[in-house]
Coordinates of C-alpha atoms in Angstrom, one line a residue:
X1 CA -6.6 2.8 60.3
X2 CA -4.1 5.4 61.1
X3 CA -2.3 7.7 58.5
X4 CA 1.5 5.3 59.5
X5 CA -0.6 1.7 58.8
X6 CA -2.1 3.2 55.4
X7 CA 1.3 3.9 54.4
X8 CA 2.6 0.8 55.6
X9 CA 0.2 -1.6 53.9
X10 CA 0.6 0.7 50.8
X11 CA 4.3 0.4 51.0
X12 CA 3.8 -3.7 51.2
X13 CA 1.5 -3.5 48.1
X14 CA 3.9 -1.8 45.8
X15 CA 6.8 -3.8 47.2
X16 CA 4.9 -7.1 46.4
X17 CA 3.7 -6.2 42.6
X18 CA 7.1 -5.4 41.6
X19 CA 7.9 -8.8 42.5
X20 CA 5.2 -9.8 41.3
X21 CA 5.7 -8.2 37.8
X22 CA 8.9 -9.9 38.3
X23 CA 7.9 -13.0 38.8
X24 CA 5.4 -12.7 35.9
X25 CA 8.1 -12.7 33.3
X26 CA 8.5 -16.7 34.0
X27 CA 5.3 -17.2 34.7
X28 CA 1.8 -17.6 32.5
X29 CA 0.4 -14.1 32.2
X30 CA -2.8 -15.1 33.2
X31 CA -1.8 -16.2 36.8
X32 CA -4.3 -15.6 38.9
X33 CA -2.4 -14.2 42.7
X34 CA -4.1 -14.2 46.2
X35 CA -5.7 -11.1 47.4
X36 CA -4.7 -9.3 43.8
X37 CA -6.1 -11.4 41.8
X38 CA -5.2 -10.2 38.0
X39 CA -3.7 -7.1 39.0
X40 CA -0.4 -8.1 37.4
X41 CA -2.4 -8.5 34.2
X42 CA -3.6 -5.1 34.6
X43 CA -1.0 -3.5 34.8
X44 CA 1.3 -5.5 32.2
X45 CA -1.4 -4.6 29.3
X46 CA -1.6 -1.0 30.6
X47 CA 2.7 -1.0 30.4
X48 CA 2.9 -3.1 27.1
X49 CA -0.2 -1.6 25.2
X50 CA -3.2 -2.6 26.4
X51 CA -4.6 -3.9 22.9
X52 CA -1.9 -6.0 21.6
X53 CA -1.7 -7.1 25.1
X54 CA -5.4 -8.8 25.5
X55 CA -4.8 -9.9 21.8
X56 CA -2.0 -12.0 22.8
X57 CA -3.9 -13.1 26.3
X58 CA -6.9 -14.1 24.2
X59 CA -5.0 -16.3 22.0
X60 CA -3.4 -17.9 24.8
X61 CA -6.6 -18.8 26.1
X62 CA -8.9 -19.9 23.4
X63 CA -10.3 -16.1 22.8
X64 CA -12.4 -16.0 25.7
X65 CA -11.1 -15.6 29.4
X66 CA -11.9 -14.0 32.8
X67 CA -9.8 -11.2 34.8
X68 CA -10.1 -10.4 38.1
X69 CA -8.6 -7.5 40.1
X70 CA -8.1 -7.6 44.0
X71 CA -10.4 -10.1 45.8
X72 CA -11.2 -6.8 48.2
X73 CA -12.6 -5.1 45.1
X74 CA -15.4 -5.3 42.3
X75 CA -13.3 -5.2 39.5
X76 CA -13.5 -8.1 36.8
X77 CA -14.2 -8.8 33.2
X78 CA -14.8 -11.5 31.5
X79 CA -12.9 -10.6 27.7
X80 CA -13.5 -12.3 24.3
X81 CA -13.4 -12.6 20.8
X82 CA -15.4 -15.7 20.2
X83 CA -18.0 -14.8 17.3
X84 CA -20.1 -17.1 19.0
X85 CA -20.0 -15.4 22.1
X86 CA -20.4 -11.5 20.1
X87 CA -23.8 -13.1 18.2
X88 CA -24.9 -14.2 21.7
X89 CA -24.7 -10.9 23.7
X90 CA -25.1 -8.3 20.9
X91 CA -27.8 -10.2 18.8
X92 CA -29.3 -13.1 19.7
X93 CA -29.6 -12.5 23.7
X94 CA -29.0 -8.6 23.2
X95 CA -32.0 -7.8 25.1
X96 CA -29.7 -9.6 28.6
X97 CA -26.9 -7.0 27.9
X98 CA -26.9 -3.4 28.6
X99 CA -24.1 -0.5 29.3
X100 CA -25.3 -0.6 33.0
X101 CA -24.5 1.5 35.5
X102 CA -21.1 1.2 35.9
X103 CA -20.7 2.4 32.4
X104 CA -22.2 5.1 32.6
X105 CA -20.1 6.0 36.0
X106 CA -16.6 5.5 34.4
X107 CA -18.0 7.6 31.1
X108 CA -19.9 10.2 33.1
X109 CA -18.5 12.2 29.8
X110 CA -21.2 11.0 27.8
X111 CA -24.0 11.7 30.5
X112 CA -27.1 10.4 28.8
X113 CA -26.4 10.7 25.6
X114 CA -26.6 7.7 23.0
X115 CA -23.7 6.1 23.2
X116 CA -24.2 5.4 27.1
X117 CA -27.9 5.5 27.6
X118 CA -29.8 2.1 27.4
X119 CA -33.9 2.0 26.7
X120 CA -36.2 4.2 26.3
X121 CA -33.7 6.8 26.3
X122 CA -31.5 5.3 23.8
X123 CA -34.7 4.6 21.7
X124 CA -35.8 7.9 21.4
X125 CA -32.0 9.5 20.3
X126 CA -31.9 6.8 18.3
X127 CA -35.1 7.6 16.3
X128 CA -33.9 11.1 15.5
X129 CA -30.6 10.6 14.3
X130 CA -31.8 7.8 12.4
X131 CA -34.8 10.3 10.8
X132 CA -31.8 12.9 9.9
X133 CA -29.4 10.5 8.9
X134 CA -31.6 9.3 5.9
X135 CA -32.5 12.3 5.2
X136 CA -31.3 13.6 1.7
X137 CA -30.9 16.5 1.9
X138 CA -28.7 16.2 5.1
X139 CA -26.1 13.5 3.1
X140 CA -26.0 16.2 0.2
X141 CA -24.9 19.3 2.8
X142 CA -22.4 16.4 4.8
X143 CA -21.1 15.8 1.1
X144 CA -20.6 19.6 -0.4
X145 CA -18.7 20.2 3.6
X146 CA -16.4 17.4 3.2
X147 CA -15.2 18.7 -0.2
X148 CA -15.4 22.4 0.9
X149 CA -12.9 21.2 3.6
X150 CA -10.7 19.4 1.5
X151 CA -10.1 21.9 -1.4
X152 CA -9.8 24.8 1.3
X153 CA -8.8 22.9 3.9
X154 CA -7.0 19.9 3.7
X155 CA -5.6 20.7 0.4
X156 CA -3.7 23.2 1.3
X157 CA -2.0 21.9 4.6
X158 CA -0.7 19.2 2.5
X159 CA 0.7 21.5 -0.4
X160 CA 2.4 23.7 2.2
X161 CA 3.7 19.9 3.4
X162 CA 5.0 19.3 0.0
X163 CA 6.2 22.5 -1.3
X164 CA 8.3 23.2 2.0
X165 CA 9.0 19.7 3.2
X166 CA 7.5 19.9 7.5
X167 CA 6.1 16.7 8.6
X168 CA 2.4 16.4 8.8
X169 CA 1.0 15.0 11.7
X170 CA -2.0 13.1 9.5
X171 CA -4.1 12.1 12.7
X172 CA -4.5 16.0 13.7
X173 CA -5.3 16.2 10.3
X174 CA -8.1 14.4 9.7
X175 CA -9.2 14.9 13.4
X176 CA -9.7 18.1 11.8
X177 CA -11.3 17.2 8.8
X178 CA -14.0 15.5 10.6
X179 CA -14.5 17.5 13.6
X180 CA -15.2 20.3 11.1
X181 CA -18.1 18.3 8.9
X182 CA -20.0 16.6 12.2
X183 CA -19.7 20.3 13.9
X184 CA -21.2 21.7 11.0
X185 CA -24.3 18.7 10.9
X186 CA -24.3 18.9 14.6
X187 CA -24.3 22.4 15.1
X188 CA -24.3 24.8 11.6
X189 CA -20.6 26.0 12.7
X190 CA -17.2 26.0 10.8
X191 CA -14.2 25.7 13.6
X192 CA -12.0 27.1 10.6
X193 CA -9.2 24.3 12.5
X194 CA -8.0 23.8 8.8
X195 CA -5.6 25.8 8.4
X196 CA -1.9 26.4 7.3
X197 CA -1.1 27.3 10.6
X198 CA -3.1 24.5 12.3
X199 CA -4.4 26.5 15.0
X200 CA -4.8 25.1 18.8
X201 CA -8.5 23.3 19.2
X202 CA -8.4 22.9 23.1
X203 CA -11.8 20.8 22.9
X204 CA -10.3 18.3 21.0
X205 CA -7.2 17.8 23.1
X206 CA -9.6 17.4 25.6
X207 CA -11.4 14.5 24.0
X208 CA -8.3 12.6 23.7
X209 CA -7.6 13.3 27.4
X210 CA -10.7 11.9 28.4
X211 CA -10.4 8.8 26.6
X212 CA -7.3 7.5 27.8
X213 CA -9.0 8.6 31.2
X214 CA -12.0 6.0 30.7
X215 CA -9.8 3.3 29.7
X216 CA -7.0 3.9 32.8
X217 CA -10.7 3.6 35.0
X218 CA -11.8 0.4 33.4
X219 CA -8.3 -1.4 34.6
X220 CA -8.5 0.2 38.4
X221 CA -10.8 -0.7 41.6
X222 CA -13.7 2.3 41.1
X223 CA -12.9 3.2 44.6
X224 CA -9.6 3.9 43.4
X225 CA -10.1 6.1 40.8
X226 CA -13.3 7.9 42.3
X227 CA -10.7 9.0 45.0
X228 CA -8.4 10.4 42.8
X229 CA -11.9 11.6 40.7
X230 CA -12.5 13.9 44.4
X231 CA -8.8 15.1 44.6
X232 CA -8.4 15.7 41.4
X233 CA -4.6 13.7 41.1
X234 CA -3.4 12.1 38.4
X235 CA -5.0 11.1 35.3
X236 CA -8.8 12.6 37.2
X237 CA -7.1 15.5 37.6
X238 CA -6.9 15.7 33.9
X239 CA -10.2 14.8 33.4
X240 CA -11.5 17.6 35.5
X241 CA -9.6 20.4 33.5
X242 CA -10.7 18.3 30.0
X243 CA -14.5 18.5 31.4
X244 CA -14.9 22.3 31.7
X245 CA -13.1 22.7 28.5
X246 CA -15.5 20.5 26.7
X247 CA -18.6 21.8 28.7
X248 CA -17.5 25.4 28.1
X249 CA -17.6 24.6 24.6
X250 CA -20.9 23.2 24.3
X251 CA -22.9 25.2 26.3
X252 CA -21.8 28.3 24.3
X253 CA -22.6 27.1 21.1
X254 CA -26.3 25.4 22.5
X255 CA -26.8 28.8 23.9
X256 CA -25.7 30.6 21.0
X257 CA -28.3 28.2 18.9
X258 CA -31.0 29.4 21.3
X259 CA -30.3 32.9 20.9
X260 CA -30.5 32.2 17.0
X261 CA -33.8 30.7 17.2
X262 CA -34.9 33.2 19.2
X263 CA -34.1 35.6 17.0
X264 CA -35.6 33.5 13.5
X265 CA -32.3 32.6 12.3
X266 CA -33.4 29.0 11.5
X267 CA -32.3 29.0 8.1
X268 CA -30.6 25.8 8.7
X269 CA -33.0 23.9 11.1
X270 CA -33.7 20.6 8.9
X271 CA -30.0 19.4 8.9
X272 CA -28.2 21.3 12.0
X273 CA -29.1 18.4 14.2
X274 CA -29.4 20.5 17.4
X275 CA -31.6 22.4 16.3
X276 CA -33.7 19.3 15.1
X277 CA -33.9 18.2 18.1
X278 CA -35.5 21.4 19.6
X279 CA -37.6 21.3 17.2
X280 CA -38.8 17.6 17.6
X281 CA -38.5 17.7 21.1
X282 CA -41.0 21.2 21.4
X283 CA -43.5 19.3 19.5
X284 CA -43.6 16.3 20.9
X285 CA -43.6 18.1 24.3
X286 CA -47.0 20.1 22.8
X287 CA -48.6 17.6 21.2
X288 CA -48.1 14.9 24.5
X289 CA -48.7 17.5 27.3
X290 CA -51.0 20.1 25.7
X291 CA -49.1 22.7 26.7
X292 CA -47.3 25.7 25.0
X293 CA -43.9 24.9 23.2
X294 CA -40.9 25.3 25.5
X295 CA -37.3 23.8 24.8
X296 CA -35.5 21.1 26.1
X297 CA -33.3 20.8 28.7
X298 CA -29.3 21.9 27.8
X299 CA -28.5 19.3 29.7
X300 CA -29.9 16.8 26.8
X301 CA -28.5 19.0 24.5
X302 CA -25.1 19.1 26.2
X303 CA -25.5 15.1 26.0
X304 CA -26.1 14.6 22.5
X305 CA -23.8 17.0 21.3
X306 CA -20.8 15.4 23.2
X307 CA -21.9 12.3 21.8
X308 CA -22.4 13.3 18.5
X309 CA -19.2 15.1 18.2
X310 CA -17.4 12.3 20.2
X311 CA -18.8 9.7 17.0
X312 CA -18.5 12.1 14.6
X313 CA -14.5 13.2 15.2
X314 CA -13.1 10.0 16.4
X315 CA -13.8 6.6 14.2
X316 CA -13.7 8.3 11.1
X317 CA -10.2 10.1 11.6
X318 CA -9.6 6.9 13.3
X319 CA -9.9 5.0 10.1
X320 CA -8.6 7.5 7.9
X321 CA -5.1 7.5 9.7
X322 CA -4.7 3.8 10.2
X323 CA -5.8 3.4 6.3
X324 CA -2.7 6.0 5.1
X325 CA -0.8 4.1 7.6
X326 CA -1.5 1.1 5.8
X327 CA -1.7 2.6 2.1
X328 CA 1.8 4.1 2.8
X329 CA 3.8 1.0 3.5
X330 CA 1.9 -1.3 0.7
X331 CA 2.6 0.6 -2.6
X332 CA 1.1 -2.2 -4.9
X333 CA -2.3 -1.6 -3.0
X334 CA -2.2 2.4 -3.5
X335 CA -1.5 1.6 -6.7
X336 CA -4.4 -0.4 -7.5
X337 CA -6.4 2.0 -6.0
X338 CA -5.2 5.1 -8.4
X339 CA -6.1 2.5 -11.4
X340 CA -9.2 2.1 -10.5
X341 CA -9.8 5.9 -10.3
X342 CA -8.7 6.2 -13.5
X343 CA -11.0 3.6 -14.8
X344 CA -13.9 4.7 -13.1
X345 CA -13.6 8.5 -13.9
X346 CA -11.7 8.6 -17.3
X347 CA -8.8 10.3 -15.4
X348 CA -5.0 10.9 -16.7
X349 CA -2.1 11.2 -14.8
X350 CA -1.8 15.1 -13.6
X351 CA -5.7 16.1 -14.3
X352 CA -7.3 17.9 -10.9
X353 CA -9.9 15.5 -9.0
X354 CA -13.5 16.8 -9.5
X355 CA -15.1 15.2 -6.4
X356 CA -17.8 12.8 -8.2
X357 CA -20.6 12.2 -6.8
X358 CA -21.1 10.0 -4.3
X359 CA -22.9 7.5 -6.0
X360 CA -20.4 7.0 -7.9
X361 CA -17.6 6.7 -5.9
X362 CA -19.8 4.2 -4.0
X363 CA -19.2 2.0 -7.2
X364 CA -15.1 1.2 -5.9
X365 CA -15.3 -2.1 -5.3
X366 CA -10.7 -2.2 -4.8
X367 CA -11.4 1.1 -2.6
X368 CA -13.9 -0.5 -0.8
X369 CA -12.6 -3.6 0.4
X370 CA -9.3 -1.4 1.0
X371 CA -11.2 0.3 3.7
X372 CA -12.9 -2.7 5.0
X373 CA -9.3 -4.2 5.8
X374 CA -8.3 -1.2 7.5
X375 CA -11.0 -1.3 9.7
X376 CA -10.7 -5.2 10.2
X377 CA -7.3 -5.3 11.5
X378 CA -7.7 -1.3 13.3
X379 CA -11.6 -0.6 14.3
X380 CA -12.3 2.8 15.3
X381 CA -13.9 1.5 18.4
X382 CA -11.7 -1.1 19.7
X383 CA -13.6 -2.7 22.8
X384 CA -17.7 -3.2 22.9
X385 CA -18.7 -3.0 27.5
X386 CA -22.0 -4.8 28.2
X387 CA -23.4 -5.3 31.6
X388 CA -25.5 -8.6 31.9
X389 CA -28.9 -8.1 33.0
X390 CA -29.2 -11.5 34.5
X391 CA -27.3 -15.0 35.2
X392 CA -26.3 -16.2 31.5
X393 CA -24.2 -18.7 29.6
X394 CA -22.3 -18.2 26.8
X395 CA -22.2 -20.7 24.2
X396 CA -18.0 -20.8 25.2
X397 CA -19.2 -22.2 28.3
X398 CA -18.1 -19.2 30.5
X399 CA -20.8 -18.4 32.9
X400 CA -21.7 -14.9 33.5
X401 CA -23.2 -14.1 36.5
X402 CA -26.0 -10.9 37.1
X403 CA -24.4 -7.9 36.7
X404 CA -21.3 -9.2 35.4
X405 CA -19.1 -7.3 32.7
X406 CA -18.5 -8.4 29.3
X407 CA -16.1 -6.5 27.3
X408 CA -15.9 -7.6 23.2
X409 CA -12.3 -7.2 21.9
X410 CA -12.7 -6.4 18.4
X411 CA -9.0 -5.0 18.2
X412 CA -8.0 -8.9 18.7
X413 CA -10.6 -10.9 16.7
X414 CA -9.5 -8.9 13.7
X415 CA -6.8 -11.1 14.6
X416 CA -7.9 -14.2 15.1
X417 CA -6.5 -17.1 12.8
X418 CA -9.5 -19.1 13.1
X419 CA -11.3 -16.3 11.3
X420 CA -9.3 -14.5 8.7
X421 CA -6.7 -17.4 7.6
X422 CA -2.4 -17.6 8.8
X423 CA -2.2 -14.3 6.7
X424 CA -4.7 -12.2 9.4
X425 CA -1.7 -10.5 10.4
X426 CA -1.1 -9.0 7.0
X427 CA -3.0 -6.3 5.1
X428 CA -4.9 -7.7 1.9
X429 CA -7.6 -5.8 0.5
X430 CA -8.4 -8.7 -1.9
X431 CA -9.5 -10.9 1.0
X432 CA -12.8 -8.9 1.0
X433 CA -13.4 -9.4 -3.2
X434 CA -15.0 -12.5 -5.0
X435 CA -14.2 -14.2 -8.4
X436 CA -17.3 -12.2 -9.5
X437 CA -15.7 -8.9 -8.3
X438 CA -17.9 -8.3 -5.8
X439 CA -17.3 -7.5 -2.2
X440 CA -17.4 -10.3 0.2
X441 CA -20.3 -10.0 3.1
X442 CA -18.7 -11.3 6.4
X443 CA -21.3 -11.3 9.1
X444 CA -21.3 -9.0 11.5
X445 CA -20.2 -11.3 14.8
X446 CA -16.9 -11.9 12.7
X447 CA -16.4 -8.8 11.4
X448 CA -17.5 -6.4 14.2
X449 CA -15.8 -2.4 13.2
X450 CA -19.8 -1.0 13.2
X451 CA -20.7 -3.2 16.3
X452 CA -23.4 -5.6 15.3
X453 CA -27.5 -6.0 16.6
X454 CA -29.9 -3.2 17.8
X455 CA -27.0 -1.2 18.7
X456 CA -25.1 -1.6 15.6
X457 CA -23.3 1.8 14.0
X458 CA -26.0 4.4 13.0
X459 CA -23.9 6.2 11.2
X460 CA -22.5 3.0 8.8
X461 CA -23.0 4.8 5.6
X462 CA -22.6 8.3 6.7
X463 CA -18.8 6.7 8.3
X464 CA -18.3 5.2 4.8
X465 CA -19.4 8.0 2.7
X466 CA -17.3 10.5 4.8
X467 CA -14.1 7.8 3.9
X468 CA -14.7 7.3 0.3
X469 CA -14.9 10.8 -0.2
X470 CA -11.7 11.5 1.8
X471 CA -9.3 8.5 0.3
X472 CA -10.2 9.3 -3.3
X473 CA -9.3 12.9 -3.4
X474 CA -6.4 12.7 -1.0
X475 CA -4.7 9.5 -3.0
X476 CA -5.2 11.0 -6.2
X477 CA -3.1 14.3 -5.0
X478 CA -0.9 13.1 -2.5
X479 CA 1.6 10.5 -1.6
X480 CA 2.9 9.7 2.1
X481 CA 5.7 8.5 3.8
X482 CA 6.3 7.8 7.7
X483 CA 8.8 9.8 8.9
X484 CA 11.5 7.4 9.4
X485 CA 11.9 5.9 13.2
X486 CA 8.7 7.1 14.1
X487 CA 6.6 4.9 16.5
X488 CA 3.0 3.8 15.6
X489 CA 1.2 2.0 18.5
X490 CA -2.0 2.0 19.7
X491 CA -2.8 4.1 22.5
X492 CA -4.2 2.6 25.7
X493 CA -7.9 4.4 25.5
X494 CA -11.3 3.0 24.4
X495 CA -10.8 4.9 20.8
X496 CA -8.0 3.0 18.7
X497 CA -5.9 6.0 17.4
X498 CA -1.8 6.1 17.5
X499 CA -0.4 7.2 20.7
X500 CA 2.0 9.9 18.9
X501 CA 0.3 10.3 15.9
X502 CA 1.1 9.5 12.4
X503 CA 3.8 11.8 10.9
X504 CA 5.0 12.3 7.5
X505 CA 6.6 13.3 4.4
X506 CA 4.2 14.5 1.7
X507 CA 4.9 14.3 -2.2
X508 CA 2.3 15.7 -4.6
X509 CA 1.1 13.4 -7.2
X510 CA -1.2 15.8 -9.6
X511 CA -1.4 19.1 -7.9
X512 CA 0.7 21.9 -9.5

């Protein structure tokens, strides 16, 4: 086609969307268009926030639905938030659903690592993280880091806050907070990001960058996006310059770890995570081949740690900011949670927090089920992608054909009526307590913030702990308010964060 008809037909397209986006005002927002298909759709949840969007969609249309882009391309989901339907593909037919190819084309972050590799792959990182993950030794270092980051860390930043009055941005913050602990798990390094002056991380702007750039692929025609992908325009142009930065990154560090090795420096080796791998890997590569040790690939290395760092940074600060968000507009509830401090560790009004164990400060039942409804109405990870394996049915009815995409809202069945009562719009810790006291089990197909099935969260507990540990010492010292007229809204990306962050005042409660 010549260059004049490509910009003809592309002039004709634009010209009929915006009267289509017109027409869509007075007109269901699932109306399915000749030739475009859902496209409207598309674009109205990328222009209205994509979340709240397919929340309100899914309602419409008893919380399961299919979209369809242009009839000239592959794209097309089918979307729920039927607990029926989550038990069906992620546990009782889990073994028909897979990331699939595509996945792994519009996350070609990830590579192979474990949040985008399926079988044997999958298996195997599986397997070691697990093996470190119960390992005690490893919760007791992730424990002693978090506090060593929030009494020189954290604590500070907000005292500064306090004593001088700037705003606090608290989603850099805690970004912060847990990108230091999971670097120093993952790779035996302190980033020294928390401090006063909040120093420029590049790498974790770049993780942001590519995240938004996932979603924006999931809502175009992959033909679309892998051409801006070759030129580099746009949002792909951004994702090229956010790819070196976070390869640059890791392949220092793996080939600083090398060099440590080399050397003998291995004094942390059972709980820096890379270097377990190494280690496992080198054995298992002796013991299978008979041959001399050598080390893996840095390309598996380069894999796990961007996965690693990616889980490790993003729910938790995820939950942390959306649970101050919460916390700081429902005093009565942040007040609870102080009594039951007090209770549980003898404490007085103005005494310094001593960081109990945690053990102990597993014991919150209040602090628990606080957390619990944070991540109910804001999981970390927002949207579960499975690729079916073969034909299927789900018990909604919807058939899904081989191949087809299923995408698991959990953002909207956190806010489903159906599920959580006519007050699942409103933030009630005590939803999640018994008579008895005693936190509430909801089954994971209704209550899906760790995923549920073989590929539920590995790091549940490690998540939790982290949180625990964080909430306790931070609303025992500190009180927050959002900066008036700021706006909170999800951002349109496959991590649930706030688009501009989470600014605000700070007030000191017991810190001198």
């Amino acid at each position: 086609m010549a260059t004049f008809e490509i910009v003809v037909a592309i002039s004709l397209l634009s010209l009929s969307l915006i009267w289509l986006l017109f027409r869509s005002k007075i007109t269901h927002p699932l109306t399915y268009w000749p030739l475009i298909g859902h496209t409207v759709t598309f674009i109205n949840a990328a222009r209205l926030g994509a979340h709240d969007y397919l929340t309100y969609l899914l309602a419409q249309s008893g919380y399961t639905t299919e979209l369809k882009g242009p009839s000239f391309t592959k794209l097309g989901y089918i979307i729920t938030s039927d607990p029926k339907n989550i038990r069906h593909v992620l546990s009782s037919n889990a073994s028909n659903y897979n990331k699939g190819p595509g996945f792994k084309k519009k996350v070609d972050i990830w590579g192979d690592g474990i949040l985008a590799a399926d079988s044997d792959s999958w298996r195997f990182q599986r397997k070691l993280n697990y093996s470190l993950f119960k390992h005690n030794d490893f919760l007791r270092m992730v424990v002693e880091t978090a506090h060593r980051k929030l009494e020189d860390g954290a604590f500070p930043i907000l005292d500064h806050a306090a004593d001088l009055g700037p705003e606090v941005d608290l989603r850099d913050l805690f970004q912060r907070f847990t990108i230091e602990i999971t670097c120093k798990f993952l790779l035996g390094i302190d980033l020294n990001s928390l401090s006063v002056d909040l120093p420029v991380v590049p790498f974790t702007k770049a993780f942001d960058e590519y995240k938004e750039v996932i979603f924006s692929r999931m809502t175009k025609p992959e033909s679309l996006w892998r051409l801006q992908k070759w030129m580099k325009i746009g949002v792909e142009g951004k994702a090229a310059k956010a790819a070196t930065i976070i390869d640059d990154f890791i392949y220092q560090q793996i080939s600083l770890k090398r060099k440590r090795l080399r050397e003998g420096l291995q004094e942390d080796v059972n709980f820096d995570m890379i270097s377990t791998f190494m280690k496992v890997e080198a054995e298992a590569s002796q013991c299978e081949m008979d041959k001399p040790t050598v080390p893996i690939s840095d390309m598996f290395l380069r894999d796990s740690v961007v996965n690693i760092l990616s889980a490790g940074r993003d729910p938790p600060s995820s939950a942390l900011t959306w649970f101050f968000l919460l916390v700081s507009t429902h005093s009565l509830v942040e007040q609870k949670i102080r009594e039951e401090l007090k209770v549980a560790f003898g404490l007085k009004e103005g005494e310094k927090w001593q960081f109990p164990s945690f053990q102990d400060i597993n014991k919150l039942v209040y602090l628990h089920a606080a957390i619990c409804e944070t991540l109910r109405l804001y999981p970390a990870i927002p949207i579960n992608y499975k690729a079916a394996i073969k034909p299927d049915i789900l018990p909604s009815g919807q058939q899904v054909g081989k191949g087809a995409i299923v995408l698991i809202l959990f953002y909207a069945q956190g806010r489903m009526e159906s599920i959580w009562g006519a007050d699942c719009l409103e933030f009630k810790p005590e939803r999640w307590i018994s008579e008895k006291g005693e936190i509430i089990h909801v089954e994971s197909s209704k209550f899906t913030a760790f995923s549920a099935g073989p590929r539920s969260c590995l790091g549940k507990d490690l998540a939790l702990m982290e949180l625990k540990l964080a909430i306790a010492a931070i609303i025992w010292n500190y009180h927050f308010k959002v900066v008036e007229g700021h706006s909170v809204v999800p951002a349109n990306s496959i991590g649930l964060y706030p688009k501009h962050g989470l600014k605000v005042h700070v007030t000191k409660n017991n810190r001198a």
